Tab-separated table of C-alpha atoms in Angstrom:
chain	number	residue	atom	x	y	z
M	27	MET	CA	-14.465	8.693	29.502
M	28	ALA	CA	-12.815	12.078	30.093
M	29	SER	CA	-11.864	14.635	27.432
M	30	PHE	CA	-9.682	17.704	26.954
M	31	LYS	CA	-11.088	20.898	25.461
M	32	ILE	CA	-8.166	22.841	24.013
M	33	THR	CA	-8.261	26.425	22.801
M	34	GLY	CA	-5.373	26.624	20.364
M	35	ASP	CA	-3.123	29.301	18.909
M	36	ARG	CA	-1.750	30.404	22.271
M	37	ARG	CA	1.931	31.088	22.911
M	38	LEU	CA	3.329	29.724	26.142
M	39	LYS	CA	6.096	31.155	28.287
M	40	GLY	CA	7.776	29.945	31.442
M	41	GLU	CA	9.498	27.027	33.119
M	42	ILE	CA	8.359	23.427	33.270
M	43	VAL	CA	9.882	20.530	35.233
M	44	PRO	CA	9.742	17.050	33.677
M	45	GLN	CA	8.303	14.234	35.772
M	46	GLY	CA	10.235	11.140	36.789
M	47	ALA	CA	10.785	8.640	33.988
M	48	LYS	CA	7.723	6.424	33.453
M	49	ASN	CA	9.607	3.586	31.761
M	50	GLU	CA	12.247	3.538	34.488
M	51	ALA	CA	9.623	3.628	37.237
M	52	LEU	CA	7.895	0.441	36.080
M	53	GLN	CA	11.173	-1.507	36.333
M	54	ILE	CA	12.474	0.069	39.527
M	55	ILE	CA	9.207	-0.399	41.419
M	56	CYS	CA	9.024	-4.098	40.488
M	57	ALA	CA	12.595	-4.525	41.792
M	58	VAL	CA	11.473	-3.807	45.381
M	59	LEU	CA	10.206	-7.419	45.468
M	60	LEU	CA	13.807	-8.652	45.375
M	61	THR	CA	14.500	-7.892	49.034
M	62	LYS	CA	12.894	-8.010	52.478
M	63	GLU	CA	14.619	-4.764	53.418
M	64	PRO	CA	13.183	-1.258	52.841
M	65	VAL	CA	13.729	0.346	49.433
M	66	THR	CA	13.162	4.101	49.119
M	67	ILE	CA	12.457	5.536	45.662
M	68	HIS	CA	12.466	9.241	44.801
M	69	ASN	CA	11.097	11.220	41.828
M	70	ILE	CA	8.217	8.791	41.228
M	71	PRO	CA	5.815	10.163	38.575
M	72	ASN	CA	2.189	10.523	39.661
M	73	ILE	CA	0.702	8.821	36.604
M	74	ARG	CA	-1.903	6.166	36.073
M	75	ASP	CA	0.330	3.232	35.024
M	76	VAL	CA	2.772	3.765	37.888
M	77	ASN	CA	0.027	4.225	40.485
M	78	GLN	CA	-1.691	1.024	39.347
M	79	LEU	CA	1.562	-0.897	39.728
M	80	ILE	CA	2.154	0.535	43.223
M	81	ASN	CA	-1.382	-0.462	44.239
M	82	LEU	CA	-0.834	-3.951	42.818
M	83	LEU	CA	2.291	-4.327	44.971
M	84	GLY	CA	0.218	-3.253	47.966
M	85	ASP	CA	-2.281	-6.015	47.213
M	86	LEU	CA	0.627	-8.484	47.186
M	87	GLY	CA	1.565	-7.384	50.699
M	88	VAL	CA	4.205	-4.707	50.061
M	89	ARG	CA	3.985	-1.977	52.703
M	90	ARG	CA	4.209	1.544	51.290
M	91	THR	CA	5.054	4.670	53.254
M	92	ARG	CA	4.729	7.962	51.365
M	93	LEU	CA	7.579	10.249	52.437
M	94	SER	CA	6.711	13.127	50.100
M	95	GLU	CA	4.704	13.789	46.950
M	96	THR	CA	7.294	11.940	44.836
M	97	SER	CA	9.040	9.630	47.357
M	98	ILE	CA	7.857	6.281	48.748
M	99	ARG	CA	9.477	3.683	51.015
M	100	PHE	CA	8.593	0.088	50.060
M	101	GLU	CA	8.925	-2.942	52.369
M	102	ALA	CA	8.344	-6.372	50.810
M	103	ASP	CA	9.070	-8.564	53.835
M	104	ASP	CA	5.667	-10.293	53.942
M	105	ILE	CA	4.446	-11.181	50.440
M	106	ASN	CA	1.157	-13.035	49.993
M	107	LEU	CA	1.882	-15.435	47.122
M	108	ASP	CA	-1.663	-16.820	47.252
M	109	TYR	CA	-2.854	-13.498	45.870
M	110	LEU	CA	-1.244	-14.444	42.533
M	111	GLU	CA	-4.037	-16.982	42.004
M	112	SER	CA	-6.892	-14.577	42.752
M	113	ASP	CA	-9.350	-13.034	40.300
M	114	SER	CA	-8.416	-9.613	41.674
M	115	PHE	CA	-4.770	-10.090	40.666
M	116	ARG	CA	-5.809	-11.408	37.260
M	117	GLN	CA	-7.957	-8.341	36.539
M	118	LYS	CA	-5.548	-5.700	37.848
M	119	ALA	CA	-2.382	-7.167	36.317
M	120	ALA	CA	-4.079	-7.709	32.952
M	121	ALA	CA	-4.882	-3.982	32.760
M	122	LEU	CA	-1.228	-2.971	33.047
M	123	ARG	CA	1.530	-3.702	30.534
M	124	GLY	CA	4.282	-3.160	33.120
M	125	SER	CA	2.944	-5.969	35.326
M	126	VAL	CA	4.948	-8.480	33.266
M	127	MET	CA	8.102	-7.195	35.014
M	128	LEU	CA	6.883	-8.666	38.297
M	129	LEU	CA	7.905	-12.088	36.979
M	130	GLY	CA	11.696	-11.617	37.146
M	131	PRO	CA	11.784	-10.537	40.809
M	132	MET	CA	9.253	-13.237	41.764
M	133	LEU	CA	11.362	-15.945	40.123
M	134	ALA	CA	14.538	-14.668	41.767
M	135	ARG	CA	13.168	-14.513	45.288
M	136	PHE	CA	10.254	-16.971	45.372
M	137	ARG	CA	11.136	-19.258	42.445
M	138	LYS	CA	7.701	-18.891	40.870
M	139	GLY	CA	5.659	-16.255	39.118
M	140	ARG	CA	2.166	-15.820	37.720
M	141	ILE	CA	0.892	-13.146	35.364
M	142	PRO	CA	-2.133	-12.769	33.056
M	143	ARG	CA	-1.643	-11.509	29.534
M	144	PRO	CA	-0.809	-7.837	30.197
M	145	GLY	CA	-2.540	-4.836	28.625
M	146	GLY	CA	-1.087	-1.479	27.621
M	147	ASP	CA	-1.042	0.581	24.436
M	148	LYS	CA	-2.712	-0.754	21.286
M	149	ILE	CA	0.253	0.048	19.050
M	150	GLY	CA	0.746	-3.296	17.337
M	151	ARG	CA	2.207	-6.653	18.236
M	152	ARG	CA	4.285	-6.549	21.434
M	153	ARG	CA	5.462	-10.075	21.980
M	154	LEU	CA	6.753	-11.460	25.274
M	155	ASP	CA	8.992	-14.178	23.819
M	156	THR	CA	12.194	-12.445	24.959
M	157	HIS	CA	11.067	-12.549	28.595
M	158	PHE	CA	10.096	-16.211	28.653
M	159	LEU	CA	12.936	-17.526	26.484
M	160	GLY	CA	15.330	-15.807	28.892
M	161	PHE	CA	13.633	-17.359	31.931
M	162	GLU	CA	13.810	-20.792	30.292
M	163	LYS	CA	17.535	-20.321	29.641
M	164	LEU	CA	17.927	-19.775	33.396
M	165	GLY	CA	16.157	-23.078	34.060
M	166	ALA	CA	12.565	-21.976	34.545
M	167	GLU	CA	9.608	-23.912	33.196
M	168	PHE	CA	6.961	-21.898	31.415
M	169	SER	CA	3.347	-22.663	30.571
M	170	TYR	CA	0.492	-20.657	29.100
M	171	ASP	CA	-3.149	-21.638	29.448
M	172	GLU	CA	-5.574	-19.837	27.136
M	173	GLU	CA	-8.569	-21.490	28.802
M	174	ASP	CA	-7.355	-20.253	32.189
M	175	GLY	CA	-7.958	-16.664	31.107
M	176	GLY	CA	-4.635	-16.350	29.314
M	177	PHE	CA	-2.428	-16.977	32.362
M	178	TYR	CA	1.370	-17.265	32.146
M	179	ARG	CA	2.887	-19.550	34.799
M	180	VAL	CA	6.638	-19.745	35.401
M	181	ASP	CA	8.301	-22.058	37.945
M	182	ALA	CA	11.984	-22.427	38.762
M	183	ALA	CA	13.159	-24.501	41.716
M	184	ASN	CA	16.779	-23.894	40.703
M	185	LEU	CA	17.765	-20.850	38.691
M	186	LYS	CA	21.200	-21.388	37.147
M	187	GLY	CA	23.355	-18.829	35.390
M	188	THR	CA	24.017	-19.337	31.684
M	189	TYR	CA	24.938	-17.596	28.448
M	190	MET	CA	22.049	-16.222	26.433
M	191	LEU	CA	21.685	-14.222	23.244
M	192	LEU	CA	18.411	-12.301	23.420
M	193	ASP	CA	16.321	-12.531	20.250
M	194	GLU	CA	15.712	-8.769	20.437
M	195	ALA	CA	17.162	-5.914	22.485
M	196	SER	CA	13.924	-5.531	24.439
M	197	VAL	CA	14.064	-3.029	27.315
M	198	THR	CA	11.464	-4.782	29.464
M	199	GLY	CA	12.722	-8.211	28.417
M	200	THR	CA	16.292	-7.361	29.427
M	201	ALA	CA	15.106	-5.881	32.736
M	202	ASN	CA	12.978	-8.912	33.552
M	203	VAL	CA	15.670	-11.490	32.763
M	204	LEU	CA	18.278	-9.386	34.577
M	205	MET	CA	16.200	-9.272	37.766
M	206	ALA	CA	15.785	-13.050	37.659
M	207	ALA	CA	19.504	-13.592	37.010
M	208	VAL	CA	20.822	-11.525	39.944
M	209	MET	CA	19.881	-14.327	42.373
M	210	ALA	CA	20.557	-17.305	40.071
M	211	GLU	CA	23.349	-19.737	40.896
M	212	GLY	CA	26.536	-18.981	38.951
M	213	THR	CA	27.246	-16.453	36.192
M	214	THR	CA	24.774	-15.238	33.574
M	215	THR	CA	25.844	-13.484	30.379
M	216	ILE	CA	23.091	-11.526	28.617
M	217	TYR	CA	24.149	-10.604	25.066
M	218	ASN	CA	22.140	-8.264	22.814
M	219	ALA	CA	20.894	-6.642	26.019
M	220	ALA	CA	19.095	-3.320	25.843
M	221	CYS	CA	21.251	-0.505	27.231
M	222	GLU	CA	18.805	2.409	27.589
M	223	PRO	CA	19.385	4.789	30.517
M	224	TYR	CA	16.435	3.054	32.231
M	225	LEU	CA	18.388	-0.219	32.179
M	226	GLN	CA	21.534	1.501	33.362
M	227	GLN	CA	19.601	2.957	36.287
M	228	LEU	CA	18.183	-0.468	37.179
M	229	CYS	CA	21.654	-2.049	37.043
M	230	LYS	CA	23.130	0.622	39.313
M	231	MET	CA	20.274	0.221	41.790
M	232	LEU	CA	20.650	-3.573	41.851
M	233	ASN	CA	24.395	-3.267	42.415
M	234	ARG	CA	23.756	-0.982	45.392
M	235	MET	CA	21.453	-3.723	46.706
M	236	GLY	CA	24.321	-6.214	46.540
M	237	ALA	CA	24.026	-7.598	43.001
M	238	LYS	CA	27.159	-8.097	40.895
M	239	ILE	CA	26.454	-6.737	37.422
M	240	SER	CA	29.163	-5.610	35.003
M	241	GLY	CA	28.995	-4.302	31.447
M	242	ILE	CA	26.509	-1.554	32.373
M	243	ALA	CA	25.689	0.735	29.379
M	244	SER	CA	26.832	-1.944	26.903
M	245	ASN	CA	24.883	-4.667	25.080
M	246	MET	CA	26.544	-7.426	27.113
M	247	LEU	CA	25.675	-7.722	30.796
M	248	ILE	CA	27.542	-10.189	33.005
M	249	VAL	CA	25.756	-11.125	36.231
M	250	GLU	CA	27.307	-13.075	39.088
M	251	GLY	CA	24.458	-14.496	41.137
M	252	VAL	CA	24.133	-13.709	44.842
M	253	SER	CA	22.010	-15.392	47.504
M	254	GLU	CA	20.145	-12.287	48.694
M	255	LEU	CA	19.813	-8.547	48.198
M	256	LYS	CA	19.520	-5.703	50.681
M	257	GLY	CA	17.608	-2.425	50.720
M	258	THR	CA	18.688	0.786	49.043
M	259	GLU	CA	17.681	4.316	48.043
M	260	HIS	CA	17.177	5.335	44.418
M	261	THR	CA	16.330	8.532	42.518
M	262	MET	CA	14.827	8.201	39.059
M	263	LEU	CA	15.876	10.178	35.998
M	264	PRO	CA	13.636	12.865	34.510
M	265	ASP	CA	11.416	11.473	31.755
M	266	MET	CA	13.222	11.854	28.429
M	267	ILE	CA	9.939	11.402	26.532
M	268	GLU	CA	8.376	14.335	28.356
M	269	ILE	CA	11.465	16.422	27.652
M	270	GLY	CA	11.244	15.647	23.937
M	271	SER	CA	7.503	16.344	23.989
M	272	PHE	CA	8.090	19.781	25.508
M	273	ILE	CA	10.734	20.592	22.875
M	274	GLY	CA	8.261	19.785	20.097
M	275	LEU	CA	5.470	21.653	21.872
M	276	ALA	CA	7.584	24.810	22.174
M	277	ALA	CA	8.408	24.774	18.450
M	278	MET	CA	4.838	24.099	17.296
M	279	THR	CA	3.319	26.835	19.476
M	280	GLN	CA	6.145	29.360	18.874
M	281	SER	CA	6.696	29.465	22.622
M	282	GLU	CA	9.609	30.381	24.856
M	283	ILE	CA	10.010	27.547	27.354
M	284	THR	CA	12.731	26.468	29.780
M	285	ILE	CA	12.716	22.765	30.574
M	286	LYS	CA	14.329	22.358	33.986
M	287	ASP	CA	16.664	19.678	35.389
M	288	CYS	CA	16.874	17.533	32.245
M	289	GLN	CA	20.080	15.578	33.003
M	290	ILE	CA	21.124	16.334	29.432
M	291	ALA	CA	23.952	13.783	29.421
M	292	GLU	CA	21.333	11.002	29.629
M	293	LEU	CA	19.271	12.209	26.648
M	294	GLY	CA	21.496	10.664	23.964
M	295	ILE	CA	20.674	11.892	20.445
M	296	ILE	CA	17.215	13.236	21.328
M	297	PRO	CA	18.248	16.935	21.260
M	298	ASP	CA	20.184	16.388	18.010
M	299	VAL	CA	17.135	14.940	16.224
M	300	PHE	CA	15.036	17.978	17.149
M	301	LYS	CA	17.873	20.252	16.066
M	302	ARG	CA	17.775	18.562	12.634
M	303	LEU	CA	14.158	19.721	12.398
M	304	GLY	CA	15.525	23.241	12.763
M	305	ILE	CA	14.549	23.789	16.395
M	306	GLN	CA	16.874	26.101	18.283
M	307	MET	CA	17.805	25.302	21.868
M	308	GLU	CA	20.373	26.312	24.433
M	309	PHE	CA	21.808	24.131	27.187
M	310	ARG	CA	22.026	26.150	30.408
M	311	GLY	CA	23.596	23.775	32.886
M	312	ASP	CA	21.047	20.933	32.990
M	313	ASP	CA	18.223	23.148	31.713
M	314	ILE	CA	17.124	23.349	28.064
M	315	PHE	CA	15.991	26.784	26.885
M	316	ILE	CA	13.782	26.822	23.767
M	317	PRO	CA	13.416	30.338	22.312
M	318	ALA	CA	10.241	31.389	20.488
M	319	GLN	CA	10.755	30.666	16.781
M	320	GLU	CA	8.634	32.065	13.949
M	321	ARG	CA	9.937	29.353	11.620
M	322	TYR	CA	12.161	26.277	11.676
M	323	ARG	CA	13.652	24.463	8.687
M	324	ILE	CA	14.229	20.715	8.351
M	325	GLU	CA	17.775	19.819	7.354
M	326	ASN	CA	18.489	17.688	4.314
M	327	TYR	CA	21.289	15.140	4.134
M	328	LEU	CA	24.626	16.359	2.774
M	329	ASP	CA	23.775	15.075	-0.713
M	330	GLY	CA	20.519	17.047	-0.661
M	331	SER	CA	18.230	14.071	-0.129
M	332	THR	CA	15.229	14.095	2.238
M	333	LEU	CA	15.855	13.616	5.953
M	334	SER	CA	14.616	10.342	7.452
M	335	VAL	CA	13.991	9.900	11.185
M	336	ALA	CA	13.751	6.279	12.334
M	337	ASP	CA	13.598	4.551	15.687
M	338	ALA	CA	16.281	2.114	16.840
M	339	PRO	CA	17.466	0.428	20.041
M	340	TRP	CA	19.496	2.734	22.292
M	341	PRO	CA	21.682	4.667	21.591
M	342	GLY	CA	19.423	5.102	18.558
M	343	PHE	CA	16.336	7.310	18.610
M	344	THR	CA	13.572	6.142	20.945
M	345	PRO	CA	10.306	5.059	19.254
M	346	ASP	CA	8.311	6.870	21.937
M	347	LEU	CA	9.249	10.242	20.407
M	348	LEU	CA	8.532	9.546	16.732
M	349	SER	CA	4.925	10.714	17.156
M	350	ILE	CA	6.230	14.005	18.567
M	351	VAL	CA	8.756	14.464	15.741
M	352	LEU	CA	6.013	13.772	13.197
M	353	VAL	CA	3.578	16.360	14.534
M	354	THR	CA	6.348	18.939	15.016
M	355	ALA	CA	7.368	18.556	11.370
M	356	THR	CA	3.882	19.524	10.154
M	357	GLN	CA	4.695	23.246	10.612
M	358	ALA	CA	8.361	23.099	9.612
M	359	GLN	CA	9.825	24.197	6.312
M	360	GLY	CA	10.795	21.112	4.351
M	361	THR	CA	10.010	17.396	4.192
M	362	VAL	CA	10.884	14.451	6.443
M	363	LEU	CA	10.238	10.712	6.249
M	364	ILE	CA	9.190	9.185	9.587
M	365	HIS	CA	10.025	5.462	9.762
M	366	GLN	CA	8.465	3.635	12.717
M	367	LYS	CA	10.201	0.256	12.593
M	368	MET	CA	9.167	-1.322	15.893
M	369	PHE	CA	5.361	-1.006	16.041
M	370	GLU	CA	3.045	-1.371	13.071
M	371	SER	CA	0.086	0.624	14.432
M	372	ARG	CA	1.743	3.654	15.951
M	373	LEU	CA	1.290	5.915	12.918
M	374	PHE	CA	-2.436	5.329	12.590
M	375	PHE	CA	-3.241	8.615	14.352
M	376	VAL	CA	-2.034	10.675	11.358
M	377	ASP	CA	-5.516	10.638	9.810
M	378	LYS	CA	-6.529	13.082	12.552
M	379	LEU	CA	-3.612	15.373	11.718
M	380	ILE	CA	-4.597	15.222	8.030
M	381	GLU	CA	-8.166	16.173	9.015
M	382	MET	CA	-6.669	19.147	10.881
M	383	GLY	CA	-4.970	20.227	7.658
M	384	ALA	CA	-1.513	18.633	7.905
M	385	GLN	CA	0.194	17.438	4.717
M	386	ILE	CA	1.114	13.822	5.466
M	387	ILE	CA	1.370	10.813	3.174
M	388	LEU	CA	0.937	7.544	5.088
M	389	CYS	CA	3.086	5.281	2.916
M	390	ASP	CA	2.375	2.077	4.852
M	391	PRO	CA	1.879	1.088	8.527
M	392	HIS	CA	5.521	1.933	9.278
M	393	ARG	CA	6.294	5.037	7.202
M	394	ALA	CA	4.835	8.514	6.804
M	395	THR	CA	6.125	11.466	4.767
M	396	VAL	CA	5.456	14.899	6.288
M	397	ILE	CA	5.494	17.997	4.070
M	398	GLY	CA	5.740	20.958	6.400
M	399	HIS	CA	3.464	24.003	6.044
M	400	ASN	CA	6.195	26.498	7.033
M	401	ARG	CA	3.455	28.386	8.970
M	402	GLU	CA	1.688	29.286	5.711
M	403	THR	CA	-1.352	27.189	6.655
M	404	GLN	CA	-2.466	26.767	10.259
M	405	LEU	CA	-3.940	23.528	11.558
M	406	ARG	CA	-7.620	23.730	12.525
M	407	GLY	CA	-9.298	22.399	15.643
M	408	ILE	CA	-11.362	19.198	15.431
M	409	ARG	CA	-12.723	16.447	17.686
M	410	MET	CA	-10.499	13.357	17.959
M	411	THR	CA	-9.655	10.382	20.174
M	412	SER	CA	-6.323	9.504	21.804
M	413	PRO	CA	-5.346	5.978	20.650
M	414	ASP	CA	-2.247	5.610	22.867
M	415	ILE	CA	-0.058	7.629	25.236
M	416	ARG	CA	2.394	9.104	22.736
M	417	ALA	CA	-0.089	9.710	19.912
M	418	GLY	CA	-2.365	11.360	22.465
M	419	VAL	CA	0.271	13.925	23.381
M	420	ALA	CA	1.116	14.466	19.698
M	421	LEU	CA	-2.561	15.292	19.097
M	422	LEU	CA	-2.525	17.579	22.148
M	423	ILE	CA	0.451	19.461	20.690
M	424	ALA	CA	-1.335	19.758	17.347
M	425	ALA	CA	-4.469	21.073	19.078
M	426	MET	CA	-2.495	23.657	21.054
M	427	SER	CA	-1.002	25.030	17.835
M	428	ALA	CA	-4.268	24.909	15.862
M	429	LYS	CA	-6.766	27.653	15.135
M	430	GLY	CA	-9.977	27.232	17.104
M	431	VAL	CA	-11.118	24.679	19.649
M	432	SER	CA	-10.264	20.958	19.689
M	433	ILE	CA	-11.688	18.121	21.781
M	434	ILE	CA	-9.564	15.068	22.563
M	435	ASP	CA	-11.490	12.090	23.926
M	436	ASN	CA	-10.084	9.065	25.799
M	437	ILE	CA	-7.514	11.188	27.613
M	438	GLU	CA	-7.089	8.370	30.132
M	439	GLN	CA	-4.446	7.191	27.670
M	440	ILE	CA	-2.542	10.474	28.091
M	441	ASP	CA	-2.931	10.309	31.881
M	442	ARG	CA	-1.231	6.890	31.820
M	443	GLY	CA	2.053	8.555	30.891
M	444	TYR	CA	1.909	12.290	31.601
M	445	GLN	CA	1.447	13.690	35.112
M	446	ASN	CA	-1.204	16.442	35.432
M	447	ILE	CA	-0.298	17.567	31.916
M	448	ASP	CA	-3.235	19.989	31.640
M	449	THR	CA	-2.468	21.724	34.951
M	450	ARG	CA	1.243	22.044	34.204
M	451	LEU	CA	0.746	23.441	30.703
M	452	ASN	CA	-2.008	25.822	31.822
M	453	ALA	CA	0.477	27.242	34.344
M	454	ILE	CA	2.632	28.532	31.475
M	455	GLY	CA	-0.193	29.880	29.312
M	456	ALA	CA	-2.103	26.995	27.739
M	457	GLU	CA	-5.905	26.832	27.775
M	458	ILE	CA	-6.852	23.202	28.418
M	459	VAL	CA	-10.089	22.250	30.193
M	460	ARG	CA	-10.640	18.737	31.497
M	461	LEU	CA	-14.218	17.628	30.803
């Protein structure tokens, strides 16, 4: 198990370029299974989860040609479906949460799919009902065998379009059902669909491949099924979670940072939430400039009551950035209530921040009140463990702002979502050693 040794209390300065979007990559890369023709994808992040998925596709028979550091051409013209029954597939797919999104393309093109219970972050219950209820609406038959190692089996000789109301606006659930529906017979209406930029990107890519999807960017997608799809070329968005992480990092470390090529129009309310924490920023074209700030003050509501930041389906605030908002608030002036509605275990890293000296009241598994220090008390370095991707980066930010040396263990979790984060931050003045 690898660790980071962080020497804190250093101010950073310079430019940093966000990686390609992790959550978009997992969907887009699975979509290459929908066609025999070549699909070229650009701006692929070099992170653990994405690399594992690419390798898994290679095991299935997808040919991969690396065109540059961030671009790969995929050709899925000779897929080995027998591999789905192998122990190798079971082990590799089970280690990766994003592997569940292989099912939609498999059903669309091959009319069957197999997947073990997928892994991923330990952030609470993450049910898969939305995926399988959607497949069943399209005419698929689903079975789950606990004795068979927890294997999900889905078969569909005839996928037929239908109307469905998703039980939750799940991003991966919407993507999975959408990819199955593009080659179903007839018209499918998906209501209560997720509409995150990742989904919009997937829809646009599928339409370039020959799909007929309307309602993009809304919560109702209408899909007219087609018999086959062709190849295409696609460039992924910059990772909005990295962008938000860098905004919080700049504020906490009193650093002057320019975040390059952010595609600001796709960030939704993310910049506004950080502005409500008092963080100054300037939009310079598609770059975000964060000046060095001695202090930042959390806004109250107009009636003077305490600000609350909660996650919600898009265009609400993404749950992946609540950990970053929470840690950033620890050095602000003022108080904020963080309300994590979607996952019941994602706030359980705050005990480490409290040990570092932060003033946080964990109200229950979903809510934490942060009373900012206003720079009057500095966090202190400790040894801690990264429980998941986003909490891991929140702890990294805390360590970089703290007095003294911190050790973060289990940084494989951070590597799952952030590309060479130590090297990139060291380039602008951080002192992070990988042990």
